[in-house]
Amino acid sequence: MENMNATPMASRFAIGLFGKRNAGKSSLINAITGQDIAITSDVPGTTTDPVYKAMELLPIGPVVLIDTAGLDDVDGLGALRVEKTYEVLRKCNLAIVAVDVQLGISEFEAEFIEQLKRRKVPSVCVLNKCDKGVLDAGELEKLKELAGIPLICASTINGFGIDEIKKQIVANSGFEDAEPALVSDLIHAGDIAVLVTPIDKSAPKGRLILPQQQTIRDIIESDAMVIVTKEHELKLTLERLKTPPAIVITDSQAFLKVSADTPPGIPMTSFSILFARQKADLAEMVRGVRRIEKLAPGDKVLIVEGCTHHRQSDDIGKVKIPRWIRQIAGGGIEFEWASGACFPKDISGYAVIIHCGGCMLNRREMQYRVQKARERSTSVTNYGILIAYVMGILPRALRPFPPANLALEEVEPIK
């Protein structure tokens, strides 16, 4: 479980290290962090599963470095490791391709670099182990042309080039490009925001869940004030405020009661919908919810959660959502589930994908999943959007988001 006092992994700038076995990826991780984090060895294939190391890299801020298995590990279990490596690539904000300077760029690195370009992942190429050999200017120029991305000579033995790697990470990171707002653009300094956080048997002990923590932080950073209450105390909370709040944000499962207790003039939405807007494509997910009513017997629905947890008897993904869908579309619908980093390679067989808010996934991973659904013409929606739709309050839940309202006009209400 993540340290509740640390920046969540999903909010860190993700830097993946890729390359063939024994290219020195783990040594580069250790050199960049200044710590012996990753196990290193002259034996090819020492790194099998991805290894994550969180650190601060200024001026970017919190980052996570991800060590991966070799791109040329293609035999037996190695093929599965390479598949995991490509899963890591989906979430990377920047890629470092490590190349053994004595071996040069092979077909493995060349093909991978082309993948990076196609996916528009900022990247740099590191010619590692330069202590063992130096390229002349002509050879270096040829490699630069072959790579087509920034190229750095480095050695983890004597530290040569490590500072330049850090500079190139910063220069190619685009860290100044702000991530879409969570809630800060919906409030002003001095405003009050009310958060509704049900405490039921599925709630973790002693803390708020990650979406609630992040929303509180965003509100505070906006110089606004936040009041946290449970759904049964919301009405009293609003009555005691001298001025109405700028917004009420609720857990989606309390939508119906919160909608009833919140005066019509006060904007209201859910944590899940906020995250759909920040990390995915809110309009696309609003359009996707209309597919629910058109489901027919034999259609397959994929329910996806970005984390793994012990499921309760009334679990929203395993129990409640399938029940609501059957109530709308009738019987005969087939359900499948995926969680964590696992996302099916082939989604063409699904009529609709219903995704959680994605608080444990970074924006690149969520964008990848939505884009993949778009390419396969598979409808995709989100827990909060689906619940608001089922409860008949989707127009109200989307009122704070004008662009999503345009997509809402395309959605047929439940009859």
Short mmCIF file of C-alpha atoms in Angstrom, two decimals:
data_model
loop_
_atom_site.label_atom_id
_atom_site.label_comp_id
_atom_site.label_asym_id
_atom_site.label_seq_id
_atom_site.Cartn_x
_atom_site.Cartn_y
_atom_site.Cartn_z
CA MET A 1 0.00 0.00 0.00
CA GLU A 2 1.23 3.51 -0.76
CA ASN A 3 2.53 5.74 2.03
CA MET A 4 -0.36 8.09 2.83
CA ASN A 5 2.15 10.89 3.55
CA ALA A 6 3.89 10.56 0.17
CA THR A 7 2.89 11.82 -3.25
CA PRO A 8 0.73 9.08 -4.83
CA MET A 9 2.41 7.14 -7.64
CA ALA A 10 -0.41 8.18 -9.99
CA SER A 11 0.54 11.83 -9.42
CA ARG A 12 4.27 11.35 -10.05
CA PHE A 13 6.00 12.05 -13.36
CA ALA A 14 6.75 8.53 -14.66
CA ILE A 15 10.15 7.86 -16.24
CA GLY A 16 10.70 4.41 -17.72
CA LEU A 17 14.10 2.87 -18.45
CA PHE A 18 14.08 0.50 -21.41
CA GLY A 19 16.66 -1.45 -23.38
CA LYS A 20 18.10 -4.88 -24.01
CA ARG A 21 19.27 -7.18 -21.23
CA ASN A 22 22.52 -6.05 -19.62
CA ALA A 23 22.37 -2.60 -21.22
CA GLY A 24 22.83 -1.11 -17.75
CA LYS A 25 19.27 0.06 -17.05
CA SER A 26 19.44 -0.87 -13.36
CA SER A 27 22.84 0.78 -12.99
CA LEU A 28 21.41 3.95 -14.53
CA ILE A 29 18.54 3.92 -12.01
CA ASN A 30 21.07 3.66 -9.19
CA ALA A 31 23.21 6.45 -10.66
CA ILE A 32 20.28 8.82 -11.22
CA THR A 33 18.88 8.26 -7.72
CA GLY A 34 22.27 8.11 -6.00
CA GLN A 35 21.16 4.92 -4.25
CA ASP A 36 21.56 1.16 -4.74
CA ILE A 37 17.89 0.59 -5.49
CA ALA A 38 17.96 -1.87 -8.37
CA ILE A 39 19.91 -5.13 -8.29
CA THR A 40 22.73 -5.07 -10.83
CA SER A 41 24.68 -7.97 -12.33
CA ASP A 42 26.69 -8.87 -15.41
CA VAL A 43 24.26 -11.75 -15.89
CA PRO A 44 21.68 -10.76 -18.56
CA GLY A 45 18.07 -10.65 -17.42
CA THR A 46 18.63 -9.75 -13.74
CA THR A 47 15.57 -7.48 -13.77
CA THR A 48 12.43 -9.56 -14.35
CA ASP A 49 9.48 -7.54 -13.06
CA PRO A 50 9.26 -3.73 -13.20
CA VAL A 51 10.94 -2.00 -10.24
CA TYR A 52 9.61 1.39 -9.10
CA LYS A 53 11.65 4.04 -7.30
CA ALA A 54 10.11 7.33 -6.19
CA MET A 55 12.29 10.42 -5.83
CA GLU A 56 12.29 14.21 -6.19
CA LEU A 57 13.88 15.56 -9.37
CA LEU A 58 13.84 19.34 -9.48
CA PRO A 59 12.41 21.36 -11.09
CA ILE A 60 9.96 18.64 -12.16
CA GLY A 61 9.17 17.60 -8.58
CA PRO A 62 7.98 14.11 -7.58
CA VAL A 63 8.92 11.47 -10.14
CA VAL A 64 8.99 7.68 -10.29
CA LEU A 65 11.75 5.82 -12.11
CA ILE A 66 10.71 2.43 -13.50
CA ASP A 67 13.27 -0.28 -14.28
CA THR A 68 12.08 -2.86 -16.81
CA ALA A 69 13.01 -6.26 -18.22
CA GLY A 70 15.14 -6.51 -21.36
CA LEU A 71 13.48 -5.91 -24.71
CA ASP A 72 15.36 -8.93 -26.12
CA ASP A 73 14.14 -11.33 -23.40
CA VAL A 74 11.86 -13.16 -25.82
CA ASP A 75 12.16 -16.84 -24.87
CA GLY A 76 9.75 -18.63 -22.51
CA LEU A 77 8.82 -16.44 -19.54
CA GLY A 78 10.84 -13.62 -21.09
CA ALA A 79 8.04 -12.90 -23.55
CA LEU A 80 5.71 -12.29 -20.61
CA ARG A 81 8.31 -9.96 -19.09
CA VAL A 82 8.51 -7.98 -22.33
CA GLU A 83 4.72 -7.73 -22.30
CA LYS A 84 4.96 -6.22 -18.79
CA THR A 85 7.56 -3.80 -20.13
CA TYR A 86 5.11 -2.55 -22.75
CA GLU A 87 2.46 -2.19 -20.03
CA VAL A 88 4.89 0.13 -18.23
CA LEU A 89 5.34 2.17 -21.41
CA ARG A 90 1.61 3.01 -21.41
CA LYS A 91 2.00 5.05 -18.22
CA CYS A 92 5.36 6.71 -18.95
CA ASN A 93 5.61 10.47 -19.32
CA LEU A 94 9.17 10.06 -20.57
CA ALA A 95 11.29 7.10 -21.71
CA ILE A 96 15.03 6.54 -21.42
CA VAL A 97 16.38 3.99 -23.91
CA ALA A 98 19.64 2.48 -22.63
CA VAL A 99 22.07 1.19 -25.28
CA ASP A 100 25.37 -0.60 -24.68
CA VAL A 101 27.85 1.64 -26.51
CA GLN A 102 29.91 -1.40 -27.57
CA LEU A 103 26.90 -3.03 -29.25
CA GLY A 104 25.19 0.01 -30.74
CA ILE A 105 21.53 0.33 -31.62
CA SER A 106 20.05 -3.01 -32.67
CA GLU A 107 16.67 -3.85 -34.18
CA PHE A 108 15.21 -4.13 -30.66
CA GLU A 109 16.05 -0.54 -29.70
CA ALA A 110 15.26 0.81 -33.17
CA GLU A 111 11.78 -0.75 -33.16
CA PHE A 112 11.16 0.42 -29.60
CA ILE A 113 12.19 3.99 -30.47
CA GLU A 114 9.72 3.90 -33.37
CA GLN A 115 7.04 2.79 -30.89
CA LEU A 116 7.91 5.78 -28.71
CA LYS A 117 7.54 8.13 -31.67
CA ARG A 118 4.20 6.60 -32.69
CA ARG A 119 2.91 6.91 -29.13
CA LYS A 120 4.34 10.44 -28.84
CA VAL A 121 6.27 9.60 -25.68
CA PRO A 122 9.10 12.10 -25.05
CA SER A 123 12.35 10.15 -24.92
CA VAL A 124 16.14 10.24 -24.75
CA CYS A 125 18.71 7.61 -25.72
CA VAL A 126 21.63 6.89 -23.38
CA LEU A 127 24.79 5.29 -24.77
CA ASN A 128 25.81 3.51 -21.59
CA LYS A 129 29.17 1.99 -20.57
CA CYS A 130 31.14 4.76 -22.28
CA ASP A 131 34.00 3.98 -19.87
CA LYS A 132 34.59 0.84 -21.97
CA GLY A 133 34.83 2.58 -25.29
CA VAL A 134 34.58 6.01 -26.90
CA LEU A 135 32.89 6.69 -30.23
CA ASP A 136 34.48 9.04 -32.72
CA ALA A 137 32.46 12.00 -33.99
CA GLY A 138 31.40 10.21 -37.17
CA GLU A 139 30.07 7.12 -35.35
CA LEU A 140 28.27 9.30 -32.83
CA GLU A 141 26.61 11.30 -35.59
CA LYS A 142 25.42 8.08 -37.27
CA LEU A 143 23.87 6.87 -34.02
CA LYS A 144 22.18 10.22 -33.46
CA GLU A 145 20.66 10.01 -36.92
CA LEU A 146 19.57 6.40 -36.34
CA ALA A 147 18.01 7.16 -32.97
CA GLY A 148 16.25 10.35 -34.02
CA ILE A 149 15.96 11.39 -30.37
CA PRO A 150 18.37 13.20 -27.99
CA LEU A 151 21.45 11.03 -27.40
CA ILE A 152 23.76 11.10 -24.36
CA CYS A 153 27.03 9.27 -23.68
CA ALA A 154 27.26 8.08 -20.08
CA SER A 155 29.01 5.76 -17.67
CA THR A 156 27.63 4.57 -14.35
CA ILE A 157 31.15 3.52 -13.33
CA ASN A 158 32.70 7.00 -13.27
CA GLY A 159 29.51 9.10 -13.30
CA PHE A 160 30.19 10.60 -16.72
CA GLY A 161 27.01 11.95 -18.34
CA ILE A 162 24.67 11.32 -15.38
CA ASP A 163 24.05 15.03 -14.78
CA GLU A 164 23.41 15.47 -18.51
CA ILE A 165 20.80 12.68 -18.35
CA LYS A 166 18.99 14.58 -15.58
CA LYS A 167 19.16 17.81 -17.62
CA GLN A 168 17.73 16.04 -20.67
CA ILE A 169 14.94 14.52 -18.57
CA VAL A 170 13.96 18.02 -17.46
CA ALA A 171 14.37 19.53 -20.94
CA ASN A 172 12.18 16.88 -22.60
CA SER A 173 9.67 16.41 -19.79
CA GLY A 174 7.23 19.18 -20.63
CA PHE A 175 6.71 19.42 -16.86
CA GLU A 176 5.52 23.01 -17.20
CA ASP A 177 2.52 21.81 -19.21
CA ALA A 178 -0.12 21.79 -16.51
CA GLU A 179 -2.24 18.68 -16.04
CA PRO A 180 -5.97 19.41 -16.40
CA ALA A 181 -7.51 20.75 -13.21
CA LEU A 182 -9.26 18.48 -10.73
CA VAL A 183 -11.52 21.05 -9.07
CA SER A 184 -9.49 24.28 -8.83
CA ASP A 185 -11.09 25.82 -11.94
CA LEU A 186 -14.57 25.38 -10.44
CA ILE A 187 -13.88 27.45 -7.32
CA HIS A 188 -12.32 30.76 -6.33
CA ALA A 189 -10.24 31.91 -3.39
CA GLY A 190 -12.46 32.25 -0.33
CA ASP A 191 -15.13 29.84 -1.63
CA ILE A 192 -16.45 26.94 0.39
CA ALA A 193 -16.59 23.43 -1.04
CA VAL A 194 -18.52 20.68 0.72
CA LEU A 195 -17.30 17.10 0.31
CA VAL A 196 -19.61 14.21 1.14
CA THR A 197 -17.71 11.10 2.23
CA PRO A 198 -19.82 8.12 3.32
CA ILE A 199 -18.21 5.94 5.97
CA ASP A 200 -19.42 2.39 5.37
CA LYS A 201 -17.91 -1.04 5.91
CA SER A 202 -15.88 -0.77 2.71
CA ALA A 203 -14.23 2.50 3.79
CA PRO A 204 -10.59 2.15 4.95
CA LYS A 205 -9.92 2.57 8.66
CA GLY A 206 -8.27 5.72 9.90
CA ARG A 207 -8.05 7.65 6.64
CA LEU A 208 -9.92 9.09 3.69
CA ILE A 209 -9.65 7.40 0.31
CA LEU A 210 -7.26 8.83 -2.29
CA PRO A 211 -9.81 10.78 -4.41
CA GLN A 212 -11.01 12.58 -1.29
CA GLN A 213 -7.46 13.36 -0.16
CA GLN A 214 -6.48 14.76 -3.55
CA THR A 215 -9.63 16.84 -3.88
CA ILE A 216 -9.11 18.36 -0.43
CA ARG A 217 -5.52 19.23 -1.33
CA ASP A 218 -6.57 20.87 -4.61
CA ILE A 219 -9.22 22.96 -2.85
CA ILE A 220 -6.77 24.11 -0.17
CA GLU A 221 -4.17 25.01 -2.81
CA SER A 222 -6.84 27.20 -4.44
CA ASP A 223 -7.11 29.23 -1.20
CA ALA A 224 -10.65 27.97 -0.74
CA MET A 225 -12.18 26.27 2.29
CA VAL A 226 -13.38 22.69 2.54
CA ILE A 227 -15.99 21.10 4.77
CA VAL A 228 -16.15 17.30 4.95
CA THR A 229 -19.35 15.62 6.07
CA LYS A 230 -21.26 12.35 5.71
CA GLU A 231 -24.35 12.08 3.55
CA HIS A 232 -26.74 11.98 6.52
CA GLU A 233 -25.32 15.24 7.90
CA LEU A 234 -25.24 17.12 4.58
CA LYS A 235 -28.61 18.83 4.97
CA LEU A 236 -27.72 20.14 8.44
CA THR A 237 -24.27 21.19 7.22
CA LEU A 238 -25.76 23.30 4.41
CA GLU A 239 -28.34 24.85 6.74
CA ARG A 240 -25.60 26.02 9.11
CA LEU A 241 -23.59 27.76 6.40
CA LYS A 242 -24.20 31.51 6.17
CA THR A 243 -23.44 31.46 2.43
CA PRO A 244 -24.04 28.57 0.01
CA PRO A 245 -20.99 26.54 -0.99
CA ALA A 246 -19.48 26.94 -4.45
CA ILE A 247 -19.88 23.21 -5.05
CA VAL A 248 -20.88 19.95 -3.38
CA ILE A 249 -18.79 16.90 -4.30
CA THR A 250 -19.94 13.46 -3.26
CA ASP A 251 -19.03 9.83 -3.43
CA SER A 252 -21.07 8.53 -6.36
CA GLN A 253 -22.83 5.90 -4.26
CA ALA A 254 -24.49 8.67 -2.22
CA PHE A 255 -25.62 10.56 -5.34
CA LEU A 256 -29.37 10.18 -4.84
CA LYS A 257 -29.50 11.43 -1.25
CA VAL A 258 -26.97 14.19 -1.86
CA SER A 259 -28.92 15.39 -4.90
CA ALA A 260 -32.13 15.47 -2.86
CA ASP A 261 -30.52 17.39 0.03
CA THR A 262 -28.56 19.90 -2.08
CA PRO A 263 -30.61 22.94 -3.21
CA PRO A 264 -30.94 23.15 -7.03
CA GLY A 265 -28.90 26.36 -7.22
CA ILE A 266 -25.77 24.73 -5.77
CA PRO A 267 -23.52 22.91 -8.29
CA MET A 268 -23.10 19.23 -7.45
CA THR A 269 -20.97 16.43 -8.88
CA SER A 270 -18.93 13.41 -7.76
CA PHE A 271 -15.27 12.55 -7.19
CA SER A 272 -15.47 9.95 -9.95
CA ILE A 273 -16.73 12.47 -12.50
CA LEU A 274 -13.99 14.94 -11.51
CA PHE A 275 -11.36 12.27 -12.18
CA ALA A 276 -12.99 11.31 -15.49
CA ARG A 277 -12.53 14.92 -16.56
CA GLN A 278 -8.95 15.24 -15.31
CA LYS A 279 -7.52 11.90 -16.42
CA ALA A 280 -9.72 10.51 -19.18
CA ASP A 281 -12.25 12.09 -21.56
CA LEU A 282 -15.44 13.20 -19.81
CA ALA A 283 -17.41 13.89 -22.99
CA GLU A 284 -16.47 10.48 -24.44
CA MET A 285 -17.55 8.76 -21.24
CA VAL A 286 -20.85 10.66 -21.17
CA ARG A 287 -21.55 9.51 -24.72
CA GLY A 288 -20.56 5.97 -23.75
CA VAL A 289 -23.21 5.61 -21.05
CA ARG A 290 -26.04 5.60 -23.61
CA ARG A 291 -24.83 2.17 -24.80
CA ILE A 292 -26.17 0.62 -21.56
CA GLU A 293 -29.82 0.79 -22.61
CA LYS A 294 -29.03 -0.83 -25.95
CA LEU A 295 -27.33 -3.90 -24.50
CA ALA A 296 -28.79 -7.21 -25.64
CA PRO A 297 -28.54 -10.78 -24.31
CA GLY A 298 -25.08 -12.13 -25.02
CA ASP A 299 -23.38 -8.72 -24.98
CA LYS A 300 -20.23 -8.53 -22.87
CA VAL A 301 -19.49 -5.75 -20.38
CA LEU A 302 -16.00 -5.16 -18.96
CA ILE A 303 -15.84 -3.58 -15.50
CA VAL A 304 -12.40 -2.12 -14.73
CA GLU A 305 -10.85 -0.90 -11.49
CA GLY A 306 -7.43 0.71 -11.31
CA CYS A 307 -6.58 -0.89 -7.96
CA THR A 308 -7.00 -4.25 -6.28
CA HIS A 309 -8.91 -4.59 -3.02
CA HIS A 310 -10.82 -7.12 -0.96
CA ARG A 311 -14.36 -7.17 -2.32
CA GLN A 312 -17.29 -6.80 0.08
CA SER A 313 -20.66 -8.51 -0.28
CA ASP A 314 -22.14 -5.30 -1.77
CA ASP A 315 -19.08 -4.36 -3.84
CA ILE A 316 -19.87 -1.66 -6.38
CA GLY A 317 -17.97 -3.23 -9.27
CA LYS A 318 -18.84 -6.86 -8.65
CA VAL A 319 -22.41 -6.54 -7.36
CA LYS A 320 -24.08 -3.14 -7.70
CA ILE A 321 -23.13 -2.17 -11.25
CA PRO A 322 -24.10 -5.56 -12.75
CA ARG A 323 -27.42 -5.34 -10.89
CA TRP A 324 -28.15 -1.83 -12.19
CA ILE A 325 -27.29 -2.86 -15.74
CA ARG A 326 -29.59 -5.88 -15.58
CA GLN A 327 -32.38 -3.62 -14.30
CA ILE A 328 -31.93 -1.35 -17.32
CA ALA A 329 -31.05 -3.79 -20.10
CA GLY A 330 -32.54 -7.05 -18.87
CA GLY A 331 -30.90 -10.44 -18.38
CA GLY A 332 -28.38 -12.34 -20.45
CA ILE A 333 -25.61 -9.75 -20.17
CA GLU A 334 -22.15 -11.25 -19.61
CA PHE A 335 -19.76 -9.50 -17.20
CA GLU A 336 -15.99 -9.68 -16.96
CA TRP A 337 -13.64 -7.81 -14.65
CA ALA A 338 -10.10 -6.41 -14.77
CA SER A 339 -8.13 -4.61 -12.07
CA GLY A 340 -4.82 -2.92 -11.42
CA ALA A 341 -2.41 -2.72 -14.34
CA CYS A 342 -4.23 -5.57 -16.11
CA PHE A 343 -6.18 -4.27 -19.10
CA PRO A 344 -7.11 -6.69 -21.90
CA LYS A 345 -5.07 -6.41 -25.09
CA ASP A 346 -8.15 -7.26 -27.15
CA ILE A 347 -11.28 -5.34 -26.15
CA SER A 348 -13.14 -5.73 -29.42
CA GLY A 349 -15.51 -8.30 -27.91
CA TYR A 350 -16.93 -5.89 -25.33
CA ALA A 351 -20.02 -3.80 -25.98
CA VAL A 352 -19.12 -1.35 -23.23
CA ILE A 353 -16.33 -0.75 -20.72
CA ILE A 354 -17.21 0.72 -17.31
CA HIS A 355 -14.14 2.17 -15.59
CA CYS A 356 -13.59 3.41 -12.05
CA GLY A 357 -12.40 6.98 -11.48
CA GLY A 358 -8.79 5.87 -11.99
CA CYS A 359 -7.29 7.61 -8.96
CA MET A 360 -4.52 4.96 -8.79
CA LEU A 361 -3.66 5.31 -12.49
CA ASN A 362 -1.86 8.22 -14.06
CA ARG A 363 -3.33 10.30 -16.87
CA ARG A 364 -1.27 8.64 -19.61
CA GLU A 365 -2.58 5.19 -18.68
CA MET A 366 -6.20 6.40 -18.58
CA GLN A 367 -5.77 8.20 -21.90
CA TYR A 368 -4.37 4.99 -23.40
CA ARG A 369 -7.39 2.98 -22.25
CA VAL A 370 -9.92 5.49 -23.57
CA GLN A 371 -8.07 5.79 -26.88
CA LYS A 372 -7.94 2.02 -27.25
CA ALA A 373 -11.71 1.83 -26.71
CA ARG A 374 -12.21 4.62 -29.25
CA GLU A 375 -10.10 2.80 -31.86
CA ARG A 376 -12.12 -0.41 -31.36
CA SER A 377 -15.45 1.49 -31.43
CA THR A 378 -16.11 0.17 -27.93
CA SER A 379 -18.20 2.44 -25.71
CA VAL A 380 -16.52 3.46 -22.46
CA THR A 381 -18.01 5.15 -19.42
CA ASN A 382 -17.23 5.70 -15.76
CA TYR A 383 -18.66 4.59 -12.40
CA GLY A 384 -19.88 8.05 -11.42
CA ILE A 385 -21.44 8.81 -14.80
CA LEU A 386 -23.22 5.44 -14.85
CA ILE A 387 -24.57 5.87 -11.32
CA ALA A 388 -25.83 9.39 -12.02
CA TYR A 389 -27.44 8.09 -15.23
CA VAL A 390 -29.13 5.21 -13.39
CA MET A 391 -30.38 7.59 -10.68
CA GLY A 392 -31.75 10.01 -13.28
CA ILE A 393 -29.55 12.89 -12.13
CA LEU A 394 -26.83 12.92 -14.80
CA PRO A 395 -27.80 16.39 -16.15
CA ARG A 396 -27.34 17.87 -12.71
CA ALA A 397 -24.08 16.04 -12.01
CA LEU A 398 -22.63 17.43 -15.26
CA ARG A 399 -23.89 20.99 -14.87
CA PRO A 400 -20.47 22.27 -13.66
CA PHE A 401 -18.91 21.09 -16.95
CA PRO A 402 -20.30 22.91 -20.04
CA PRO A 403 -18.36 20.82 -22.63
CA ALA A 404 -19.80 17.62 -21.16
CA ASN A 405 -23.29 19.10 -21.38
CA LEU A 406 -22.95 19.16 -25.17
CA ALA A 407 -22.23 15.43 -25.12
CA LEU A 408 -25.13 14.97 -22.71
CA GLU A 409 -27.56 16.21 -25.36
CA GLU A 410 -26.68 13.08 -27.36
CA VAL A 411 -27.57 10.77 -24.45
CA GLU A 412 -31.07 9.34 -24.32
CA PRO A 413 -32.62 9.43 -20.83
CA ILE A 414 -33.69 6.15 -19.22
CA LYS A 415 -37.33 5.55 -20.01
#
